[in-house]
Short mmCIF file of C-alpha atoms and ligand atoms in Angstrom, two decimals:
data_model
loop_
_atom_site.label_atom_id
_atom_site.label_comp_id
_atom_site.label_asym_id
_atom_site.label_seq_id
_atom_site.Cartn_x
_atom_site.Cartn_y
_atom_site.Cartn_z
CA UNK A 463 26.23 30.61 -10.22
CA UNK A 464 27.56 27.26 -9.48
CA UNK A 465 24.59 25.85 -7.50
CA UNK A 466 20.63 26.90 -7.03
CA UNK A 467 20.17 29.37 -4.47
CA UNK A 468 16.47 28.10 -3.26
CA UNK A 469 14.07 30.30 -1.03
CA UNK A 470 13.33 27.29 1.76
CA UNK A 471 11.24 29.52 3.94
CA UNK A 472 7.80 31.22 3.68
CA UNK A 473 8.29 35.10 3.36
CA UNK A 474 5.97 36.87 5.43
CA UNK A 475 7.38 40.67 6.20
CA UNK A 476 5.28 43.38 3.54
CA UNK A 477 6.70 47.20 3.02
CA UNK A 478 3.74 47.74 0.51
CA UNK A 479 0.57 49.85 1.15
CA UNK A 480 -1.87 51.83 0.09
CA UNK A 481 -0.02 54.10 -1.90
CA UNK A 482 2.76 52.34 -3.02
CA UNK A 483 2.95 52.32 -6.83
CA UNK A 484 3.24 48.69 -8.57
CA UNK A 485 4.86 48.88 -12.30
CA UNK A 486 4.27 45.83 -14.61
CA UNK A 487 7.17 46.49 -16.98
CA UNK A 488 5.71 43.97 -19.71
CA UNK A 489 2.33 43.11 -20.80
CA UNK A 490 -0.17 41.00 -18.51
CA UNK A 491 -1.91 38.12 -20.60
CA UNK A 492 -4.12 35.50 -19.21
CA UNK A 493 -2.17 32.57 -17.76
CA UNK A 494 0.88 34.80 -17.49
CA UNK A 495 2.75 34.64 -14.51
CA UNK A 496 2.81 38.22 -13.84
CA UNK A 497 -1.01 37.87 -12.46
CA UNK A 498 0.19 36.37 -9.52
CA UNK A 499 2.17 39.41 -8.56
CA UNK A 500 -0.44 41.69 -9.32
CA UNK A 501 -3.16 40.09 -7.42
CA UNK A 502 -0.85 40.55 -4.36
CA UNK A 503 -0.03 44.20 -5.46
CA UNK A 504 -3.72 44.56 -5.31
CA UNK A 505 -4.23 43.34 -1.92
CA UNK A 506 -2.13 45.35 -0.48
CA UNK A 507 -3.95 48.34 -1.91
CA UNK A 508 -1.13 49.39 -3.84
CA UNK A 509 -1.87 51.41 -7.49
CA UNK A 510 -1.12 49.64 -10.49
CA UNK A 511 0.45 50.47 -13.75
CA UNK A 512 1.49 49.15 -16.54
CA UNK A 513 3.11 49.93 -20.20
CA UNK A 514 2.40 47.98 -23.44
CA UNK A 515 4.99 46.91 -26.29
CA UNK A 516 2.61 48.63 -28.66
CA UNK A 517 1.74 47.11 -31.88
CA UNK A 518 3.14 47.28 -35.59
CA UNK A 519 1.00 48.94 -38.54
CA UNK A 520 0.76 47.01 -41.46
CA UNK A 521 4.27 48.40 -42.97
CA UNK A 522 5.80 47.24 -39.43
CA UNK A 523 5.79 50.65 -38.47
CA UNK A 524 5.65 50.31 -34.17
CA UNK A 525 3.17 52.73 -32.51
CA UNK A 526 0.85 53.20 -29.37
CA UNK A 527 -2.09 51.69 -28.80
CA UNK A 528 -5.06 53.10 -30.08
CA UNK A 529 -8.15 54.55 -27.96
CA UNK A 530 -9.88 51.51 -28.52
CA UNK A 531 -6.87 49.38 -27.59
CA UNK A 532 -5.38 51.48 -24.79
CA UNK A 533 -9.08 51.28 -22.97
CA UNK A 534 -8.86 47.20 -23.45
CA UNK A 535 -5.06 47.02 -21.87
CA UNK A 536 -6.13 49.28 -18.97
CA UNK A 537 -9.48 47.33 -17.89
CA UNK A 538 -7.63 44.06 -18.08
CA UNK A 539 -4.87 45.31 -15.84
CA UNK A 540 -6.88 46.91 -13.32
CA UNK A 541 -4.62 50.39 -13.84
CA UNK A 542 -3.39 52.66 -15.83
CA UNK A 543 -1.30 51.89 -18.92
CA UNK A 544 1.42 54.24 -20.22
CA UNK A 545 0.99 54.33 -23.64
CA UNK A 546 4.36 54.24 -25.20
CA UNK A 547 5.72 51.19 -27.28
CA UNK A 548 8.36 49.64 -25.26
CA UNK A 549 8.92 46.14 -27.65
CA UNK A 550 12.20 45.44 -26.95
CA UNK A 551 14.53 43.48 -29.36
CA UNK A 552 16.19 44.87 -32.65
CA UNK A 553 14.96 42.40 -35.02
CA UNK A 554 12.54 45.31 -36.91
CA UNK A 555 14.75 48.27 -36.35
CA UNK A 556 17.75 49.28 -39.00
CA UNK A 557 19.29 52.92 -39.62
CA UNK A 558 16.79 55.09 -42.20
CA UNK A 559 16.49 53.64 -45.60
CA UNK A 560 18.29 49.86 -44.90
CA UNK A 561 17.23 46.44 -44.15
CA UNK A 562 16.20 45.31 -40.90
CA UNK A 563 17.51 42.08 -39.88
CA UNK A 564 14.18 40.12 -40.23
CA UNK A 565 14.46 41.63 -43.99
CA UNK A 566 18.32 40.04 -44.06
CA UNK A 567 16.62 36.94 -42.71
CA UNK A 568 13.64 36.74 -45.52
CA UNK A 569 15.69 34.96 -47.84
CA UNK A 570 16.72 32.39 -46.08
CA UNK A 571 14.90 28.93 -46.91
CA UNK A 572 15.07 25.67 -44.94
CA UNK A 573 17.58 24.37 -46.89
CA UNK A 574 19.82 27.35 -47.25
CA UNK A 575 19.82 28.47 -43.29
CA UNK A 576 22.66 26.61 -42.23
CA UNK A 577 25.06 28.63 -44.77
CA UNK A 578 23.53 31.50 -45.23
CA UNK A 579 25.79 34.32 -43.53
CA UNK A 580 24.81 37.39 -42.06
CA UNK A 581 26.40 40.91 -42.55
CA UNK A 582 27.22 41.03 -38.88
CA UNK A 583 28.34 44.88 -39.43
CA UNK A 584 25.16 46.06 -40.54
CA UNK A 585 22.98 43.32 -37.58
CA UNK A 586 25.19 45.68 -35.45
CA UNK A 587 24.02 48.90 -36.74
CA UNK A 588 20.46 47.80 -36.29
CA UNK A 589 20.96 46.60 -32.97
CA UNK A 590 22.28 50.19 -32.08
CA UNK A 591 19.61 51.38 -33.41
CA UNK A 592 16.94 49.24 -31.87
CA UNK A 593 18.58 49.98 -28.28
CA UNK A 594 18.28 53.08 -28.99
CA UNK A 595 14.73 53.51 -29.51
CA UNK A 596 14.10 51.53 -26.77
CA UNK A 597 15.89 53.42 -24.41
CA UNK A 598 14.36 56.96 -25.50
CA UNK A 599 10.96 55.22 -24.96
CA UNK A 600 12.26 53.94 -21.31
CA UNK A 601 13.06 58.09 -21.06
CA UNK A 602 9.48 59.08 -21.85
CA UNK A 603 7.87 55.86 -19.83
CA UNK A 604 9.72 57.44 -16.99
CA UNK A 605 9.19 60.55 -17.59
CA UNK A 606 5.25 59.72 -17.36
CA UNK A 607 5.62 57.54 -14.48
CA UNK A 608 7.73 60.64 -12.45
CA UNK A 609 4.29 62.49 -11.35
CA UNK A 610 2.54 59.04 -10.60
CA UNK A 611 4.87 58.08 -7.72
CA UNK A 612 4.21 60.74 -5.24
CA UNK A 613 7.23 61.47 -2.50
CA UNK A 614 7.21 58.97 0.57
CA UNK A 615 5.67 56.12 -1.46
CA UNK A 616 7.50 52.86 -2.39
CA UNK A 617 7.57 51.80 -5.82
CA UNK A 618 7.64 47.87 -6.87
CA UNK A 619 9.23 47.23 -10.78
CA UNK A 620 8.22 43.98 -12.19
CA UNK A 621 10.23 42.87 -15.63
CA UNK A 622 8.48 39.83 -17.47
CA UNK A 623 9.52 40.87 -20.63
CA UNK A 624 11.13 37.59 -22.47
CA UNK A 625 11.18 36.92 -26.39
CA UNK A 626 12.87 37.78 -29.56
CA UNK A 627 11.93 35.56 -31.98
CA UNK A 628 12.08 37.04 -35.32
CA UNK A 629 8.95 36.51 -37.17
CA UNK A 630 10.18 34.65 -40.44
CA UNK A 631 8.85 31.83 -42.10
CA UNK A 632 11.81 29.37 -42.11
CA UNK A 633 12.30 30.22 -38.35
CA UNK A 634 8.99 28.90 -37.42
CA UNK A 635 9.38 25.63 -39.51
CA UNK A 636 12.78 24.86 -37.69
CA UNK A 637 11.51 25.88 -34.15
CA UNK A 638 8.47 23.11 -34.92
CA UNK A 639 11.54 20.45 -35.70
CA UNK A 640 13.70 22.06 -32.69
CA UNK A 641 10.79 22.08 -29.88
CA UNK A 642 8.30 19.70 -31.29
CA UNK A 643 10.05 17.18 -34.29
CA UNK A 644 11.65 13.46 -33.33
CA UNK A 645 12.33 10.49 -35.44
CA UNK A 646 12.83 12.25 -39.08
CA UNK A 647 11.47 15.44 -38.37
CA UNK A 648 14.10 15.82 -35.22
CA UNK A 649 16.59 18.91 -35.40
CA UNK A 650 19.78 19.22 -33.27
CA UNK A 651 19.33 22.31 -31.44
CA UNK A 652 23.49 22.74 -31.23
CA UNK A 653 22.74 23.38 -35.72
CA UNK A 654 20.68 26.02 -34.94
CA UNK A 655 23.00 28.00 -32.32
CA UNK A 656 25.98 26.93 -34.99
CA UNK A 657 24.35 28.76 -37.65
CA UNK A 658 24.85 32.59 -38.45
CA UNK A 659 20.68 32.55 -38.31
CA UNK A 660 21.18 30.98 -34.57
CA UNK A 661 23.78 33.53 -33.48
CA UNK A 662 21.41 36.78 -34.63
CA UNK A 663 18.25 34.97 -32.35
CA UNK A 664 20.22 34.81 -29.32
CA UNK A 665 21.31 38.16 -29.36
CA UNK A 666 17.81 39.66 -29.90
CA UNK A 667 16.80 37.22 -27.09
CA UNK A 668 19.97 39.04 -25.07
CA UNK A 669 17.92 42.25 -25.50
CA UNK A 670 14.83 41.15 -24.96
CA UNK A 671 14.67 39.04 -22.15
CA UNK A 672 18.47 40.18 -19.84
CA UNK A 673 19.32 43.76 -21.35
CA UNK A 674 15.42 45.46 -21.00
CA UNK A 675 16.10 44.69 -17.47
CA UNK A 676 18.99 46.81 -17.27
CA UNK A 677 17.65 49.14 -19.05
CA UNK A 678 14.73 49.42 -16.68
CA UNK A 679 16.77 49.77 -13.33
CA UNK A 680 18.91 52.49 -15.14
CA UNK A 681 16.25 54.07 -16.90
CA UNK A 682 14.17 54.48 -13.27
CA UNK A 683 17.41 55.92 -11.38
CA UNK A 684 15.66 59.74 -11.23
CA UNK A 685 12.86 58.09 -9.90
CA UNK A 686 14.30 55.82 -7.16
CA UNK A 687 16.94 58.58 -6.07
CA UNK A 688 13.78 61.00 -5.31
CA UNK A 689 12.15 57.98 -3.96
CA UNK A 690 14.66 56.70 -1.67
CA UNK A 691 15.95 60.24 -0.56
CA UNK A 692 12.17 61.09 0.97
CA UNK A 693 12.47 57.81 2.22
CA UNK A 694 10.67 55.13 0.08
CA UNK A 695 12.07 52.28 -1.05
CA UNK A 696 12.31 50.82 -4.48
CA UNK A 697 12.51 47.12 -5.76
CA UNK A 698 12.97 45.26 -8.92
CA UNK A 699 12.14 41.88 -9.78
CA UNK A 700 12.14 39.42 -12.88
CA UNK A 701 11.45 36.25 -13.83
CA UNK A 702 14.10 33.81 -14.51
CA UNK A 703 13.81 30.08 -15.45
CA UNK A 704 17.21 28.19 -14.37
CA UNK A 705 15.64 24.59 -14.10
CA UNK A 706 13.51 23.80 -10.92
CA UNK A 707 13.76 21.35 -8.49
CA UNK A 708 10.71 18.49 -8.36
CA UNK A 709 10.44 15.80 -6.15
CA UNK A 710 11.70 12.74 -8.24
CA UNK A 711 12.03 9.43 -6.18
CA UNK A 712 10.91 10.89 -3.11
CA UNK A 713 13.27 13.62 -3.30
CA UNK A 714 13.41 17.28 -4.67
CA UNK A 715 15.88 17.02 -7.55
CA UNK A 716 16.95 19.62 -10.13
CA UNK A 717 15.96 19.10 -13.33
CA UNK A 718 15.57 21.09 -16.46
CA UNK A 719 13.78 21.65 -20.00
CA UNK A 720 16.23 21.18 -22.62
CA UNK A 721 17.14 23.04 -25.08
CA UNK A 722 15.97 25.84 -23.45
CA UNK A 723 17.38 27.96 -26.13
CA UNK A 724 16.72 31.27 -24.15
CA UNK A 725 18.86 29.81 -21.11
CA UNK A 726 22.14 32.23 -21.77
CA UNK A 727 20.11 35.12 -21.83
CA UNK A 728 18.57 34.39 -18.56
CA UNK A 729 21.90 34.02 -16.99
CA UNK A 730 22.34 37.32 -18.51
CA UNK A 731 19.55 38.46 -16.80
CA UNK A 732 20.59 36.75 -13.58
CA UNK A 733 24.10 38.90 -13.58
CA UNK A 734 21.90 41.94 -14.17
CA UNK A 735 20.29 41.58 -10.63
CA UNK A 736 23.66 40.27 -9.49
CA UNK A 737 25.59 43.34 -10.70
CA UNK A 738 22.78 46.08 -9.70
CA UNK A 739 22.95 44.02 -5.76
CA UNK A 740 26.35 45.18 -5.61
CA UNK A 741 25.51 48.66 -6.35
CA UNK A 742 22.83 48.72 -3.65
CA UNK A 743 19.93 48.51 -6.20
CA UNK A 744 17.88 45.93 -4.42
CA UNK A 745 16.64 43.55 -7.59
CA UNK A 746 16.07 39.49 -7.55
CA UNK A 747 15.35 37.56 -10.37
CA UNK A 748 13.23 34.61 -9.36
CA UNK A 749 13.71 31.31 -11.24
CA UNK A 750 10.32 30.13 -11.84
CA UNK A 751 9.34 26.15 -12.48
CA UNK A 752 8.51 25.31 -15.98
CA UNK A 753 4.02 26.19 -16.74
CA UNK A 754 2.35 26.59 -19.75
CA UNK A 755 1.69 30.33 -20.89
CA UNK A 756 1.14 31.59 -24.53
CA UNK A 757 5.19 31.79 -24.23
CA UNK A 758 6.05 28.25 -23.09
CA UNK A 759 3.47 26.68 -25.61
CA UNK A 760 5.61 26.35 -28.28
CA UNK A 761 8.12 23.81 -26.15
CA UNK A 762 6.52 20.61 -26.35
CA UNK A 763 7.25 18.52 -23.09
CA UNK A 764 8.35 21.34 -21.03
CA UNK A 765 5.23 20.82 -18.83
CA UNK A 766 6.02 17.03 -17.61
CA UNK A 767 8.06 18.60 -14.93
CA UNK A 768 4.77 20.19 -13.41
CA UNK A 769 3.19 16.67 -12.56
CA UNK A 770 5.03 16.04 -9.58
CA UNK A 771 3.87 19.32 -7.92
CA UNK A 772 0.71 16.94 -7.20
CA UNK A 773 3.13 14.89 -4.25
CA UNK A 774 4.98 17.87 -3.29
CA UNK A 775 1.20 19.76 -2.62
CA UNK A 776 0.34 16.05 -0.20
CA UNK A 777 4.11 16.41 0.74
CA UNK A 778 4.09 19.71 2.63
CA UNK A 779 1.87 19.63 4.85
CA UNK A 780 -0.90 18.75 2.16
CA UNK A 781 -4.70 18.39 4.28
CA UNK A 782 -8.10 18.44 3.06
CA UNK A 783 -7.29 20.72 0.11
CA UNK A 784 -4.04 19.40 -1.30
CA UNK A 785 -6.60 16.34 -1.54
CA UNK A 786 -9.03 18.26 -3.40
CA UNK A 787 -6.63 19.48 -6.03
CA UNK A 788 -6.19 16.07 -6.74
CA UNK A 789 -9.63 14.88 -7.20
CA UNK A 790 -10.10 17.83 -9.21
CA UNK A 791 -7.36 16.25 -11.81
CA UNK A 792 -9.27 13.05 -11.60
CA UNK A 793 -12.13 13.50 -14.22
CA UNK A 794 -9.87 14.89 -17.21
CA UNK A 795 -8.64 11.63 -17.57
CA UNK A 796 -9.95 9.12 -19.82
CA UNK A 797 -12.14 6.49 -18.50
CA UNK A 798 -10.16 3.67 -16.48
CA UNK A 799 -7.10 5.90 -16.92
CA UNK A 800 -5.75 6.88 -13.05
CA UNK A 801 -3.86 9.95 -11.93
CA UNK A 802 -1.59 7.62 -10.19
CA UNK A 803 -1.13 5.83 -13.38
CA UNK A 804 0.16 9.29 -14.99
CA UNK A 805 2.05 10.01 -11.95
CA UNK A 806 4.05 6.90 -12.32
CA UNK A 807 4.84 7.60 -16.29
CA UNK A 808 6.40 10.60 -15.36
CA UNK A 809 8.32 8.80 -12.56
CA UNK A 810 9.58 6.78 -15.17
CA UNK A 811 10.44 9.49 -17.83
CA UNK A 812 12.10 11.13 -15.28
CA UNK A 813 14.46 8.47 -14.18
CA UNK A 814 15.24 7.01 -17.21
CA UNK A 815 18.81 7.33 -18.30
CA UNK A 816 18.36 9.73 -20.79
CA UNK A 817 17.05 12.23 -18.56
CA UNK A 818 19.33 12.10 -15.93
CA UNK A 819 21.87 12.90 -18.18
CA UNK A 820 20.18 16.37 -18.37
CA UNK A 821 20.08 16.71 -15.19
CA UNK A 822 23.82 18.54 -15.19
CA UNK A 823 23.59 22.12 -13.78
CA UNK A 824 26.62 23.50 -14.36
CA UNK A 825 26.66 22.14 -18.32
CA UNK A 826 23.38 24.26 -18.77
CA UNK A 827 21.86 24.86 -20.91
CA UNK A 828 22.39 21.78 -22.91
CA UNK A 829 21.99 21.54 -26.62
CA UNK A 830 18.73 18.85 -27.02
CA UNK A 831 19.41 15.09 -28.65
CA UNK A 832 17.56 12.71 -30.47
CA UNK A 833 16.73 10.62 -27.51
CA UNK A 834 15.63 13.55 -25.51
CA UNK A 835 13.39 14.25 -28.38
CA UNK A 836 12.00 10.42 -28.35
CA UNK A 837 11.83 10.27 -25.00
CA UNK A 838 10.43 14.05 -24.10
CA UNK A 839 7.89 14.52 -26.78
CA UNK A 840 6.60 11.00 -26.76
CA UNK A 841 5.93 11.13 -23.63
CA UNK A 842 4.25 14.29 -23.80
CA UNK A 843 2.07 13.28 -26.49
CA UNK A 844 1.28 10.04 -24.51
CA UNK A 845 0.05 12.32 -21.35
CA UNK A 846 -2.01 14.01 -23.72
CA UNK A 847 -3.99 11.01 -25.05
CA UNK A 848 -4.65 9.77 -21.52
CA UNK A 849 -6.65 12.85 -21.20
CA UNK A 850 -10.64 13.04 -22.76
CA UNK A 851 -10.18 16.49 -23.64
CA UNK A 852 -6.54 17.96 -25.49
CA UNK A 853 -7.55 21.46 -24.48
CA UNK A 854 -8.72 20.63 -20.71
CA UNK A 855 -4.98 18.97 -19.15
CA UNK A 856 -4.29 18.48 -15.70
CA UNK A 857 -1.07 21.08 -16.31
CA UNK A 858 -4.04 23.62 -16.86
CA UNK A 859 -4.82 23.27 -13.30
CA UNK A 860 -1.11 22.78 -12.33
CA UNK A 861 0.01 26.19 -14.08
CA UNK A 862 -2.82 28.28 -12.01
CA UNK A 863 -1.31 26.66 -8.66
CA UNK A 864 2.03 27.51 -9.49
CA UNK A 865 1.18 31.22 -10.78
CA UNK A 866 -0.90 31.59 -7.82
CA UNK A 867 2.12 30.15 -5.00
CA UNK A 868 4.61 32.38 -6.50
CA UNK A 869 2.52 35.32 -6.31
CA UNK A 870 3.06 35.75 -2.62
CA UNK A 871 6.33 34.24 -2.24
CA UNK A 872 7.70 36.83 -5.09
CA UNK A 873 5.61 39.93 -3.50
CA UNK A 874 6.72 38.97 0.52
CA UNK A 875 10.36 38.73 -0.50
CA UNK A 876 10.91 41.09 -2.16
CA UNK A 877 10.36 43.44 0.61
CA UNK A 878 13.39 42.12 2.36
CA UNK A 879 14.71 39.38 -0.56
CA UNK A 880 17.69 37.19 0.31
CA UNK A 881 19.99 37.90 -2.79
CA UNK A 882 19.66 38.74 -6.46
CA UNK A 883 18.79 35.37 -7.78
CA UNK A 884 16.28 33.19 -5.76
CA UNK A 885 14.98 29.54 -7.04
CA UNK A 886 11.14 28.59 -6.54
CA UNK A 887 11.34 25.19 -6.52
CA UNK A 888 7.91 23.16 -6.09
CA UNK A 889 8.43 22.16 -2.05
CA UNK A 890 8.46 26.32 -1.40
CA UNK A 891 5.15 26.56 -3.87
CA UNK A 892 3.45 23.79 -2.34
CA UNK A 893 4.11 24.71 1.38
CA UNK A 894 2.90 28.53 0.27
CA UNK A 895 0.00 27.28 -1.47
CA UNK A 896 -1.28 25.06 1.42
CA UNK A 897 -0.37 27.65 4.01
CA UNK A 898 -2.81 29.78 2.13
CA UNK A 899 -5.79 27.22 1.87
CA UNK A 900 -5.72 25.40 4.83
CA UNK A 901 -5.80 28.76 6.92
N1 NAD B 1569 5.58 29.76 -18.88
C1 NAD B 1569 7.13 29.23 -18.33
O1 NAD B 1569 7.37 27.95 -18.31
C2 NAD B 1569 8.15 30.34 -17.31
C3 NAD B 1569 8.97 30.01 -16.53
C4 NAD B 1569 10.00 30.66 -15.70
C5 NAD B 1569 9.99 31.88 -15.90
N2 NAD B 1569 9.02 32.34 -17.27
C6 NAD B 1569 8.99 33.94 -17.42
O2 NAD B 1569 8.30 34.62 -16.84
C7 NAD B 1569 8.12 35.82 -17.62
C8 NAD B 1569 6.94 35.81 -18.41
O3 NAD B 1569 6.74 34.67 -19.07
P1 NAD B 1569 5.09 33.87 -19.38
O4 NAD B 1569 5.36 32.40 -19.58
O5 NAD B 1569 4.01 34.35 -18.26
O6 NAD B 1569 4.43 34.30 -20.48
P2 NAD B 1569 4.18 35.70 -21.26
O7 NAD B 1569 3.45 35.48 -22.45
O8 NAD B 1569 2.29 36.23 -20.27
O9 NAD B 1569 4.63 37.09 -20.84
C9 NAD B 1569 5.69 37.49 -21.70
C10 NAD B 1569 6.13 38.62 -21.74
O10 NAD B 1569 7.29 39.16 -22.37
C11 NAD B 1569 6.82 40.29 -23.26
N3 NAD B 1569 7.21 40.53 -24.64
C12 NAD B 1569 7.38 39.52 -25.37
N4 NAD B 1569 8.12 39.75 -26.32
C13 NAD B 1569 8.37 40.99 -26.12
C14 NAD B 1569 9.28 41.87 -26.87
N5 NAD B 1569 10.00 41.54 -28.42
N6 NAD B 1569 9.51 43.63 -26.17
C15 NAD B 1569 9.47 43.52 -24.87
N7 NAD B 1569 8.53 42.49 -24.25
C16 NAD B 1569 7.62 41.08 -24.56
C17 NAD B 1569 5.31 40.17 -22.74
O11 NAD B 1569 4.64 41.66 -23.21
C18 NAD B 1569 4.87 39.63 -21.60
O12 NAD B 1569 5.24 40.46 -20.61
C19 NAD B 1569 9.11 35.75 -18.70
O13 NAD B 1569 10.29 36.09 -18.38
C20 NAD B 1569 8.85 34.52 -19.07
O14 NAD B 1569 10.64 34.03 -19.67
C21 NAD B 1569 8.35 31.33 -17.77
#
């Protein structure tokens, strides 16, 4: 992608109806993006089917959900879950009796990790074991799914998987410095990427965040062929991230969180959709705005780009409902602190020359810098201080709104998507929310 391809008009078509099947490829968490899509699928009367990534037992072996866990997950999803563990990545895989990549990392310390080297031939064997395990499990899932989608139905596969951080102590300490450290605690993301540890993490991100989309498309080929023969249609979506246009100086401008370590994997995900599209498979990656979820909480400052959504709500035909969102945010701030003052702080942050240097689309994903960490994490801390309760934040309200807006945008656009990679920026999200609430 040389420049973002943005969705500018509200989609309205819908090929999905009762009897069609919506398959969530990833687990559903309370604040997760997938809720927006699932709400729309249910509104259209579709049958919802889910999967599980499984759980680890005390020896780190992957297992299916217990009966209780399964019942709870199905109640949460509002649909049946195929109970075959689909944990992606190879951080805990190895040929029988040999050490896993996580075992290899466990000897690294905060002092040694930048020099520590990994045995890449062994890592490659682990990667192959992990991929085979995942693909075999996808085949079992598809086998069960096949009987749940009747001829004549349409199917919507929604990929939501992202992750791949190996669970080793040393990385927790490094992540805290890279994503949250400033001043003496600052650590450059480049140092991570140049280390063997970093290279392994990027490979695992590729597996979890990008390659799983490819395995999903390949693994469902038989179902897709059968449904299409009977006149049905099959769609695939995935959630991307590649920066977002937000209002800065009254204009929608592309900006990004840096360093987004998963950026390369997200570009690979885009490529999976582009390649599938060339072969006639309708797969679309929707690049979505920064919101706070279980997965993004680690990135201090990622939430700062959310605040200008309030301005977008007013700019995009905002009426009484947009005004009500402003009013809902005000009581969360300390006495004497106005929402206008908070938004001015965000505007000052965004026009700061340090931030401007990071608005370079073709150089994405850029490394962090000490100046960026100082400004971004400092501003993030200052903004939290403006609230009365650090657990009740304006970004909580705004994250829920973005999630709500992306639901219909992705769902309806996917009936006849404009292309394999589309950006959902603050303008279209605000338009969608206003259209839903002002009618
Ligand atoms: N939160 C954001 O700011 C943001 C922005 C743009 C795109 N996204 C993308 O949206 C999607 C959903 O993320 P979210 O932020 O809603 O958080 P989330 O925590 O709700 O979802 C993360 C998903 O990844 C799956 N997952 C995690 N590790 C996995 C593994 N090893 N194997 C298989 N699946 C695994 C989980 O089951 C879950 O479905 C992700 O692709 C994410 O990158 C998020």
